[in-house]
PDB file of C-alpha atoms in Angstrom:
ATOM      1  CA  MET W  17      64.479  63.081 122.631  1.00  0.00           C
ATOM      2  CA  VAL W  18      62.734  59.507 122.188  1.00  0.00           C
ATOM      3  CA  ASP W  19      59.516  58.068 120.332  1.00  0.00           C
ATOM      4  CA  TYR W  20      57.545  55.583 122.572  1.00  0.00           C
ATOM      5  CA  HIS W  21      55.380  52.884 121.156  1.00  0.00           C
ATOM      6  CA  MET W  22      53.421  50.767 123.791  1.00  0.00           C
ATOM      7  CA  ILE W  23      51.284  48.245 122.238  1.00  0.00           C
ATOM      8  CA  VAL W  24      49.115  45.482 124.478  1.00  0.00           C
ATOM      9  CA  LYS W  25      48.537  42.103 122.640  1.00  0.00           C
ATOM     10  CA  ASP W  26      47.096  38.853 123.276  1.00  0.00           C
ATOM     11  CA  SER W  27      47.106  35.763 123.400  1.00  0.00           C
ATOM     12  CA  ASP W  28      47.986  34.998 119.222  1.00  0.00           C
ATOM     13  CA  LEU W  29      49.951  38.239 119.645  1.00  0.00           C
ATOM     14  CA  LYS W  30      47.396  40.026 118.070  1.00  0.00           C
ATOM     15  CA  GLU W  31      47.065  43.954 118.915  1.00  0.00           C
ATOM     16  CA  VAL W  32      44.793  44.842 121.841  1.00  0.00           C
ATOM     17  CA  ALA W  33      45.535  48.556 122.077  1.00  0.00           C
ATOM     18  CA  HIS W  34      48.116  50.697 121.504  1.00  0.00           C
ATOM     19  CA  VAL W  35      49.640  54.345 122.605  1.00  0.00           C
ATOM     20  CA  SER W  36      52.193  56.220 121.331  1.00  0.00           C
ATOM     21  CA  PHE W  37      53.993  59.148 122.546  1.00  0.00           C
ATOM     22  CA  SER W  38      57.625  60.886 123.289  1.00  0.00           C
ATOM     23  CA  SER W  39      59.791  61.432 126.152  1.00  0.00           C
ATOM     24  CA  GLU W  40      58.824  65.305 126.550  1.00  0.00           C
ATOM     25  CA  THR W  41      55.607  64.498 127.057  1.00  0.00           C
ATOM     26  CA  PHE W  42      56.404  63.665 131.156  1.00  0.00           C
ATOM     27  CA  ASP W  43      59.067  65.720 131.410  1.00  0.00           C
ATOM     28  CA  GLY W  44      58.565  66.833 134.619  1.00  0.00           C
ATOM     29  CA  CYS W  45      55.879  64.268 135.743  1.00  0.00           C
ATOM     30  CA  GLU W  46      56.554  62.139 138.880  1.00  0.00           C
ATOM     31  CA  TYR W  47      53.525  59.857 137.957  1.00  0.00           C
ATOM     32  CA  CYS W  48      52.287  60.055 134.730  1.00  0.00           C
ATOM     33  CA  GLY W  49      49.834  57.817 132.611  1.00  0.00           C
ATOM     34  CA  TYR W  50      46.457  57.872 130.555  1.00  0.00           C
ATOM     35  CA  HIS W  51      43.098  57.415 131.610  1.00  0.00           C
ATOM     36  CA  ASP W  52      41.719  56.440 127.802  1.00  0.00           C
ATOM     37  CA  PHE W  53      44.621  54.026 126.946  1.00  0.00           C
ATOM     38  CA  ALA W  54      42.180  51.169 126.944  1.00  0.00           C
ATOM     39  CA  LYS W  55      38.398  50.114 128.326  1.00  0.00           C
ATOM     40  CA  ARG W  56      39.127  47.445 131.015  1.00  0.00           C
ATOM     41  CA  THR W  57      36.868  45.005 129.931  1.00  0.00           C
ATOM     42  CA  THR W  58      38.761  45.230 126.850  1.00  0.00           C
ATOM     43  CA  LEU W  59      42.059  44.353 128.274  1.00  0.00           C
ATOM     44  CA  LEU W  60      40.539  42.027 131.117  1.00  0.00           C
ATOM     45  CA  GLU W  61      38.937  39.944 128.230  1.00  0.00           C
ATOM     46  CA  ASP W  62      40.652  40.077 125.462  1.00  0.00           C
ATOM     47  CA  ALA W  63      44.817  40.398 126.309  1.00  0.00           C
ATOM     48  CA  LEU W  64      44.741  38.693 129.623  1.00  0.00           C
ATOM     49  CA  VAL W  65      46.337  35.314 129.781  1.00  0.00           C
ATOM     50  CA  ASN W  66      46.747  33.769 132.442  1.00  0.00           C
ATOM     51  CA  GLY W  67      46.572  36.559 134.633  1.00  0.00           C
ATOM     52  CA  THR W  68      49.520  38.361 133.087  1.00  0.00           C
ATOM     53  CA  LEU W  69      49.672  41.344 130.352  1.00  0.00           C
ATOM     54  CA  THR W  70      51.976  41.149 127.325  1.00  0.00           C
ATOM     55  CA  ILE W  71      52.822  44.457 126.662  1.00  0.00           C
ATOM     56  CA  GLU W  72      55.215  45.215 123.246  1.00  0.00           C
ATOM     57  CA  VAL W  73      57.730  48.809 123.248  1.00  0.00           C
ATOM     58  CA  ARG W  74      58.816  50.067 121.079  1.00  0.00           C
ATOM     59  CA  MET W  75      61.480  53.103 121.419  1.00  0.00           C
ATOM     60  CA  ARG W  76      63.296  55.195 118.685  1.00  0.00           C
ATOM     61  CA  LEU W  77      65.811  58.207 118.770  1.00  0.00           C
ATOM     62  CA  GLY W  78      63.434  61.255 117.436  1.00  0.00           C
ATOM     63  CA  GLU W  79      64.223  64.284 115.570  1.00  0.00           C
ATOM     64  CA  PRO W  80      66.325  63.288 113.006  1.00  0.00           C
ATOM     65  CA  SER W  81      67.949  66.946 112.628  1.00  0.00           C
ATOM     66  CA  ARG W  82      69.695  66.576 116.416  1.00  0.00           C
ATOM     67  CA  ILE W  83      70.648  62.593 115.455  1.00  0.00           C
ATOM     68  CA  ASN W  84      72.842  64.193 112.301  1.00  0.00           C
ATOM     69  CA  THR W  85      73.774  66.733 114.609  1.00  0.00           C
ATOM     70  CA  LEU W  86      74.778  64.088 117.195  1.00  0.00           C
ATOM     71  CA  ALA W  87      76.741  62.271 114.538  1.00  0.00           C
ATOM     72  CA  HIS W  88      78.328  65.091 112.750  1.00  0.00           C
ATOM     73  CA  GLN W  89      80.395  66.179 116.427  1.00  0.00           C
ATOM     74  CA  PHE W  90      82.263  62.703 115.901  1.00  0.00           C
ATOM     75  CA  ILE W  91      83.092  63.038 112.411  1.00  0.00           C
ATOM     76  CA  PRO W  92      86.420  64.684 111.940  1.00  0.00           C
ATOM     77  CA  SER W  93      86.801  67.967 109.979  1.00  0.00           C
ATOM     78  CA  ASN W  94      88.950  68.674 106.635  1.00  0.00           C
ATOM     79  CA  PRO W  95      92.652  69.374 108.776  1.00  0.00           C
ATOM     80  CA  ILE W  96      94.120  70.957 105.751  1.00  0.00           C
ATOM     81  CA  ASN W  97      93.613  74.537 107.404  1.00  0.00           C
ATOM     82  CA  LYS W  98      94.894  73.196 110.767  1.00  0.00           C
ATOM     83  CA  ASN W  99      97.596  71.812 109.510  1.00  0.00           C
ATOM     84  CA  ILE W 100      98.490  74.697 107.446  1.00  0.00           C
ATOM     85  CA  LEU W 101      98.533  76.865 110.632  1.00  0.00           C
ATOM     86  CA  SER W 102     100.526  74.546 112.375  1.00  0.00           C
ATOM     87  CA  MET W 103     103.221  75.343 109.847  1.00  0.00           C
ATOM     88  CA  PHE W 104     103.405  79.441 111.003  1.00  0.00           C
ATOM     89  CA  MET W 105     106.921  79.975 111.957  1.00  0.00           C
ATOM     90  CA  GLU W 106     108.101  76.173 111.688  1.00  0.00           C
ATOM     91  CA  GLU W 107     111.969  76.584 110.645  1.00  0.00           C
ATOM     92  CA  GLU W 108     112.696  73.511 109.698  1.00  0.00           C
ATOM     93  CA  SER W 109     110.528  73.064 106.540  1.00  0.00           C
ATOM     94  CA  SER W 110     110.736  76.874 105.909  1.00  0.00           C
ATOM     95  CA  ASP W 111     112.344  78.432 102.620  1.00  0.00           C
ATOM     96  CA  VAL W 112     112.429  82.161 103.500  1.00  0.00           C
ATOM     97  CA  VAL W 113     113.350  84.317 106.439  1.00  0.00           C
ATOM     98  CA  PHE W 114     112.481  87.569 106.830  1.00  0.00           C
ATOM     99  CA  GLU W 115     114.335  90.215 108.621  1.00  0.00           C
ATOM    100  CA  VAL W 116     111.705  92.333 110.044  1.00  0.00           C
ATOM    101  CA  GLY W 117     112.858  95.548 111.805  1.00  0.00           C
ATOM    102  CA  PRO W 118     113.745  97.902 113.346  1.00  0.00           C
ATOM    103  CA  THR W 119     111.431 100.634 111.974  1.00  0.00           C
ATOM    104  CA  ASN W 120     113.670 103.283 113.546  1.00  0.00           C
ATOM    105  CA  VAL W 121     117.074 103.079 111.786  1.00  0.00           C
ATOM    106  CA  THR W 122     118.734 104.853 114.745  1.00  0.00           C
ATOM    107  CA  ALA W 123     117.230 102.083 117.148  1.00  0.00           C
ATOM    108  CA  ASN W 124     120.242 100.174 118.604  1.00  0.00           C
ATOM    109  CA  THR W 125     118.130  96.532 117.919  1.00  0.00           C
ATOM    110  CA  SER W 126     118.218  93.559 115.771  1.00  0.00           C
ATOM    111  CA  PRO W 127     115.871  92.353 113.265  1.00  0.00           C
ATOM    112  CA  VAL W 128     113.012  90.037 114.338  1.00  0.00           C
ATOM    113  CA  ASN W 129     113.432  87.226 111.909  1.00  0.00           C
ATOM    114  CA  PHE W 130     110.067  85.323 110.956  1.00  0.00           C
ATOM    115  CA  HIS W 131     110.200  81.843 109.007  1.00  0.00           C
ATOM    116  CA  ALA W 132     107.958  81.299 106.010  1.00  0.00           C
ATOM    117  CA  HIS W 133     106.840  79.512 102.935  1.00  0.00           C
ATOM    118  CA  HIS W 134     107.159  80.296  99.708  1.00  0.00           C
ATOM    119  CA  LEU W 135     103.555  78.345  98.487  1.00  0.00           C
ATOM    120  CA  ILE W 136     101.717  79.682 101.176  1.00  0.00           C
ATOM    121  CA  LEU W 137     102.829  83.283 100.873  1.00  0.00           C
ATOM    122  CA  HIS W 138     102.725  83.002  96.681  1.00  0.00           C
ATOM    123  CA  LYS W 139      98.359  82.836  97.654  1.00  0.00           C
ATOM    124  CA  SER W 140      97.958  84.846 100.478  1.00  0.00           C
ATOM    125  CA  ALA W 141     100.584  87.371 100.383  1.00  0.00           C
ATOM    126  CA  PRO W 142     101.524  88.003  96.685  1.00  0.00           C
ATOM    127  CA  ALA W 143     103.812  90.811  97.154  1.00  0.00           C
ATOM    128  CA  LEU W 144     105.876  89.108  99.917  1.00  0.00           C
ATOM    129  CA  ALA W 145     106.187  85.966  97.917  1.00  0.00           C
ATOM    130  CA  GLU W 146     107.558  88.432  94.968  1.00  0.00           C
ATOM    131  CA  MET W 147     110.187  89.377  97.314  1.00  0.00           C
ATOM    132  CA  CYS W 148     111.706  85.916  98.315  1.00  0.00           C
ATOM    133  CA  GLY W 149     112.106  84.871  94.268  1.00  0.00           C
ATOM    134  CA  ASN W 150     111.372  81.511  93.108  1.00  0.00           C
ATOM    135  CA  GLY W 151     111.470  79.684  96.268  1.00  0.00           C
ATOM    136  CA  GLY W 152     113.443  76.520  97.000  1.00  0.00           C
ATOM    137  CA  ASN W 153     116.965  77.988  98.474  1.00  0.00           C
ATOM    138  CA  ARG W 154     116.187  79.226 101.521  1.00  0.00           C
ATOM    139  CA  GLU W 155     116.044  83.082 101.272  1.00  0.00           C
ATOM    140  CA  ASN W 156     116.660  86.115 103.846  1.00  0.00           C
ATOM    141  CA  VAL W 157     114.728  89.201 102.583  1.00  0.00           C
ATOM    142  CA  ALA W 158     114.680  92.380 104.694  1.00  0.00           C
ATOM    143  CA  ILE W 159     111.403  94.077 105.301  1.00  0.00           C
ATOM    144  CA  ALA W 160     111.660  97.553 106.424  1.00  0.00           C
ATOM    145  CA  SER W 161     109.695 100.466 107.901  1.00  0.00           C
ATOM    146  CA  VAL W 162     107.332  97.324 109.104  1.00  0.00           C
ATOM    147  CA  LYS W 163     106.846  96.925 113.390  1.00  0.00           C
ATOM    148  CA  PRO W 164     107.544  93.590 114.092  1.00  0.00           C
ATOM    149  CA  GLU W 165     104.064  92.557 116.118  1.00  0.00           C
ATOM    150  CA  ILE W 166     102.321  93.546 112.656  1.00  0.00           C
ATOM    151  CA  PHE W 167     104.524  91.638 110.733  1.00  0.00           C
ATOM    152  CA  ARG W 168     103.689  88.981 113.260  1.00  0.00           C
ATOM    153  CA  HIS W 169      99.937  89.376 112.964  1.00  0.00           C
ATOM    154  CA  ALA W 170      99.492  89.336 109.348  1.00  0.00           C
ATOM    155  CA  LEU W 171     101.890  86.404 108.531  1.00  0.00           C
ATOM    156  CA  HIS W 172      99.772  84.561 110.684  1.00  0.00           C
ATOM    157  CA  TYR W 173      96.684  85.235 109.101  1.00  0.00           C
ATOM    158  CA  ALA W 174      98.224  84.275 105.744  1.00  0.00           C
ATOM    159  CA  TYR W 175      98.791  80.771 107.512  1.00  0.00           C
ATOM    160  CA  GLY W 176      94.876  81.028 108.304  1.00  0.00           C
ATOM    161  CA  GLY W 177      94.862  82.648 111.594  1.00  0.00           C
ATOM    162  CA  LYS W 178      92.758  84.944 113.317  1.00  0.00           C
ATOM    163  CA  ILE W 179      93.929  88.210 114.844  1.00  0.00           C
ATOM    164  CA  THR W 180      91.544  89.042 117.727  1.00  0.00           C
ATOM    165  CA  ASP W 181      89.412  92.006 117.733  1.00  0.00           C
ATOM    166  CA  GLU W 182      91.379  93.529 120.560  1.00  0.00           C
ATOM    167  CA  ASP W 183      94.830  93.081 118.725  1.00  0.00           C
ATOM    168  CA  MET W 184      93.084  94.812 115.262  1.00  0.00           C
ATOM    169  CA  GLN W 185      91.240  97.681 116.642  1.00  0.00           C
ATOM    170  CA  ALA W 186      94.450  98.562 118.060  1.00  0.00           C
ATOM    171  CA  ASN W 187      96.675  97.773 115.274  1.00  0.00           C
ATOM    172  CA  ALA W 188      93.884  98.616 112.395  1.00  0.00           C
ATOM    173  CA  LYS W 189      95.247 101.635 110.654  1.00  0.00           C
ATOM    174  CA  GLU W 190      99.137 100.059 110.222  1.00  0.00           C
ATOM    175  CA  ILE W 191      97.745  96.341 109.491  1.00  0.00           C
ATOM    176  CA  ILE W 192      95.560  98.268 106.643  1.00  0.00           C
ATOM    177  CA  ASP W 193      99.319  99.757 105.669  1.00  0.00           C
ATOM    178  CA  PHE W 194     100.684  96.899 105.373  1.00  0.00           C
ATOM    179  CA  ALA W 195      98.061  94.595 104.344  1.00  0.00           C
ATOM    180  CA  ASP W 196      98.040  97.593 100.960  1.00  0.00           C
ATOM    181  CA  ARG W 197     101.440  97.205 100.061  1.00  0.00           C
ATOM    182  CA  PHE W 198     101.868  93.649 100.444  1.00  0.00           C
ATOM    183  CA  GLY W 199      98.689  92.838  98.548  1.00  0.00           C
ATOM    184  CA  MET W 200      96.602  91.068 101.280  1.00  0.00           C
ATOM    185  CA  VAL W 201      93.387  92.206 100.188  1.00  0.00           C
ATOM    186  CA  ASN W 202      90.619  90.126 102.786  1.00  0.00           C
ATOM    187  CA  LEU W 203      92.995  90.950 105.765  1.00  0.00           C
ATOM    188  CA  LYS W 204      93.135  95.136 104.558  1.00  0.00           C
ATOM    189  CA  LEU W 205      89.128  94.481 104.452  1.00  0.00           C
ATOM    190  CA  GLU W 206      88.893  92.950 107.729  1.00  0.00           C
ATOM    191  CA  ALA W 207      91.356  95.399 109.072  1.00  0.00           C
ATOM    192  CA  GLU W 208      89.362  98.579 107.221  1.00  0.00           C
ATOM    193  CA  GLU W 209      85.896  97.419 109.193  1.00  0.00           C
ATOM    194  CA  SER W 210      87.759  97.253 112.643  1.00  0.00           C
ATOM    195  CA  TYR W 211      88.888 100.819 111.877  1.00  0.00           C
ATOM    196  CA  VAL W 212      85.254 102.172 111.022  1.00  0.00           C
ATOM    197  CA  ASN W 213      83.699 100.242 113.793  1.00  0.00           C
ATOM    198  CA  SER W 214      86.121 101.969 116.302  1.00  0.00           C
ATOM    199  CA  ILE W 215      86.532 105.374 115.451  1.00  0.00           C
ATOM    200  CA  ASN W 216      84.716 108.740 116.115  1.00  0.00           C
ATOM    201  CA  ILE W 217      84.419 110.609 112.610  1.00  0.00           C
ATOM    202  CA  ASP W 218      83.696 114.430 113.514  1.00  0.00           C
ATOM    203  CA  VAL W 219      84.808 117.783 112.528  1.00  0.00           C
ATOM    204  CA  ASP W 220      88.041 117.584 113.725  1.00  0.00           C
ATOM    205  CA  ASN W 221      89.209 114.133 112.050  1.00  0.00           C
ATOM    206  CA  PHE W 222      86.883 113.675 108.765  1.00  0.00           C
ATOM    207  CA  MET W 223      89.277 115.399 106.279  1.00  0.00           C
ATOM    208  CA  ASP W 224      92.417 113.307 107.565  1.00  0.00           C
ATOM    209  CA  ASN W 225      90.136 110.264 106.938  1.00  0.00           C
ATOM    210  CA  LEU W 226      89.064 111.091 103.771  1.00  0.00           C
ATOM    211  CA  LEU W 227      92.406 111.802 102.310  1.00  0.00           C
ATOM    212  CA  TYR W 228      93.249 108.155 103.857  1.00  0.00           C
ATOM    213  CA  ALA W 229      90.889 106.393 102.424  1.00  0.00           C
ATOM    214  CA  ASP W 230      91.571 108.002  99.232  1.00  0.00           C
ATOM    215  CA  ALA W 231      95.277 107.248  99.655  1.00  0.00           C
ATOM    216  CA  LYS W 232      94.978 103.555 101.192  1.00  0.00           C
ATOM    217  CA  ASN W 233      91.730 102.930  98.148  1.00  0.00           C
ATOM    218  CA  CYS W 234      89.430 102.123 101.222  1.00  0.00           C
ATOM    219  CA  ALA W 235      86.146 102.260  99.997  1.00  0.00           C
ATOM    220  CA  LEU W 236      84.011 101.644 103.574  1.00  0.00           C
ATOM    221  CA  LEU W 237      86.257 103.684 105.219  1.00  0.00           C
ATOM    222  CA  LYS W 238      85.499 106.560 102.453  1.00  0.00           C
ATOM    223  CA  GLU W 239      81.640 105.848 102.526  1.00  0.00           C
ATOM    224  CA  ALA W 240      81.432 106.452 106.522  1.00  0.00           C
ATOM    225  CA  VAL W 241      83.037 109.875 105.794  1.00  0.00           C
ATOM    226  CA  ILE W 242      80.843 110.574 103.251  1.00  0.00           C
ATOM    227  CA  ASP W 243      77.644 109.391 105.275  1.00  0.00           C
ATOM    228  CA  PHE W 244      79.127 111.709 108.045  1.00  0.00           C
ATOM    229  CA  LEU W 245      79.386 115.081 106.157  1.00  0.00           C
ATOM    230  CA  MET W 246      75.693 114.302 104.268  1.00  0.00           C
ATOM    231  CA  GLU W 247      73.757 113.914 108.153  1.00  0.00           C
ATOM    232  CA  ASN W 248      76.424 117.219 109.430  1.00  0.00           C
ATOM    233  CA  SER W 249      76.991 118.994 106.739  1.00  0.00           C
ATOM    234  CA  GLU W 250      75.576 122.265 107.966  1.00  0.00           C
ATOM    235  CA  ASN W 251      77.740 121.712 111.230  1.00  0.00           C
ATOM    236  CA  VAL W 252      81.104 121.376 108.939  1.00  0.00           C
ATOM    237  CA  LEU W 253      80.209 124.324 106.234  1.00  0.00           C
ATOM    238  CA  GLU W 254      79.941 126.167 109.877  1.00  0.00           C
ATOM    239  CA  ASN W 255      83.752 125.560 111.642  1.00  0.00           C
ATOM    240  CA  VAL W 256      85.294 123.761 108.558  1.00  0.00           C
ATOM    241  CA  ARG W 257      87.289 126.424 106.168  1.00  0.00           C
ATOM    242  CA  PHE W 258      88.119 124.772 102.963  1.00  0.00           C
ATOM    243  CA  PHE W 259      89.783 127.445 101.260  1.00  0.00           C
ATOM    244  CA  PRO W 260      91.641 130.634 102.429  1.00  0.00           C
ATOM    245  CA  ARG W 261      89.477 133.295 103.451  1.00  0.00           C
ATOM    246  CA  GLU W 262      90.918 136.489 100.562  1.00  0.00           C
TER     247      GLU W 262
END
């Protein structure tokens, strides 16, 4: 938006008449103007000089907040997050190699290698970092009972990456298990939220979910199960046997 100020001046450059408006005032108008801008006699007697009018036009960008927004688009953000994420799976600078899988000991497949950095793991995945010693020299660390695709999701997250909603929902419980095992608290909370939002708790699965929530210390899942029990207490009591009948 642009703010306009139009000023008609006399031969001494003194103001005779003026008007202020914004570019939005005449949006969509083919012909625009003011009926009461100034009296005709005023313009003819006081402002007309040798058959011409002197009009000063001032323009400025309006909406300071919008100007600041536009300016912000050209100011680069701190690149540290992008730089760290670019180090994901970077073999040259890595000081740790994780050998992940296979999950089935009888499977005739080789483990998948993941290159990582001890310093980053120290803050984002403490339990993984402890398995790598003190860093410095490149170490090979075997990770058992974890699918390579789950490890990739978790490691990518540790470097500041984002797990897509689709991948999170499809692998929520396995990601919860991994995050709980290796101390990735934020990842565990995100996976737990995704799991709770994607499941339908009913009389057939509420007990399994409650036991799982208790085993993994998943407060959100436990709350969801308890809410289900409170809302469906009569149905649960009629259809679920908690103790064997005598």
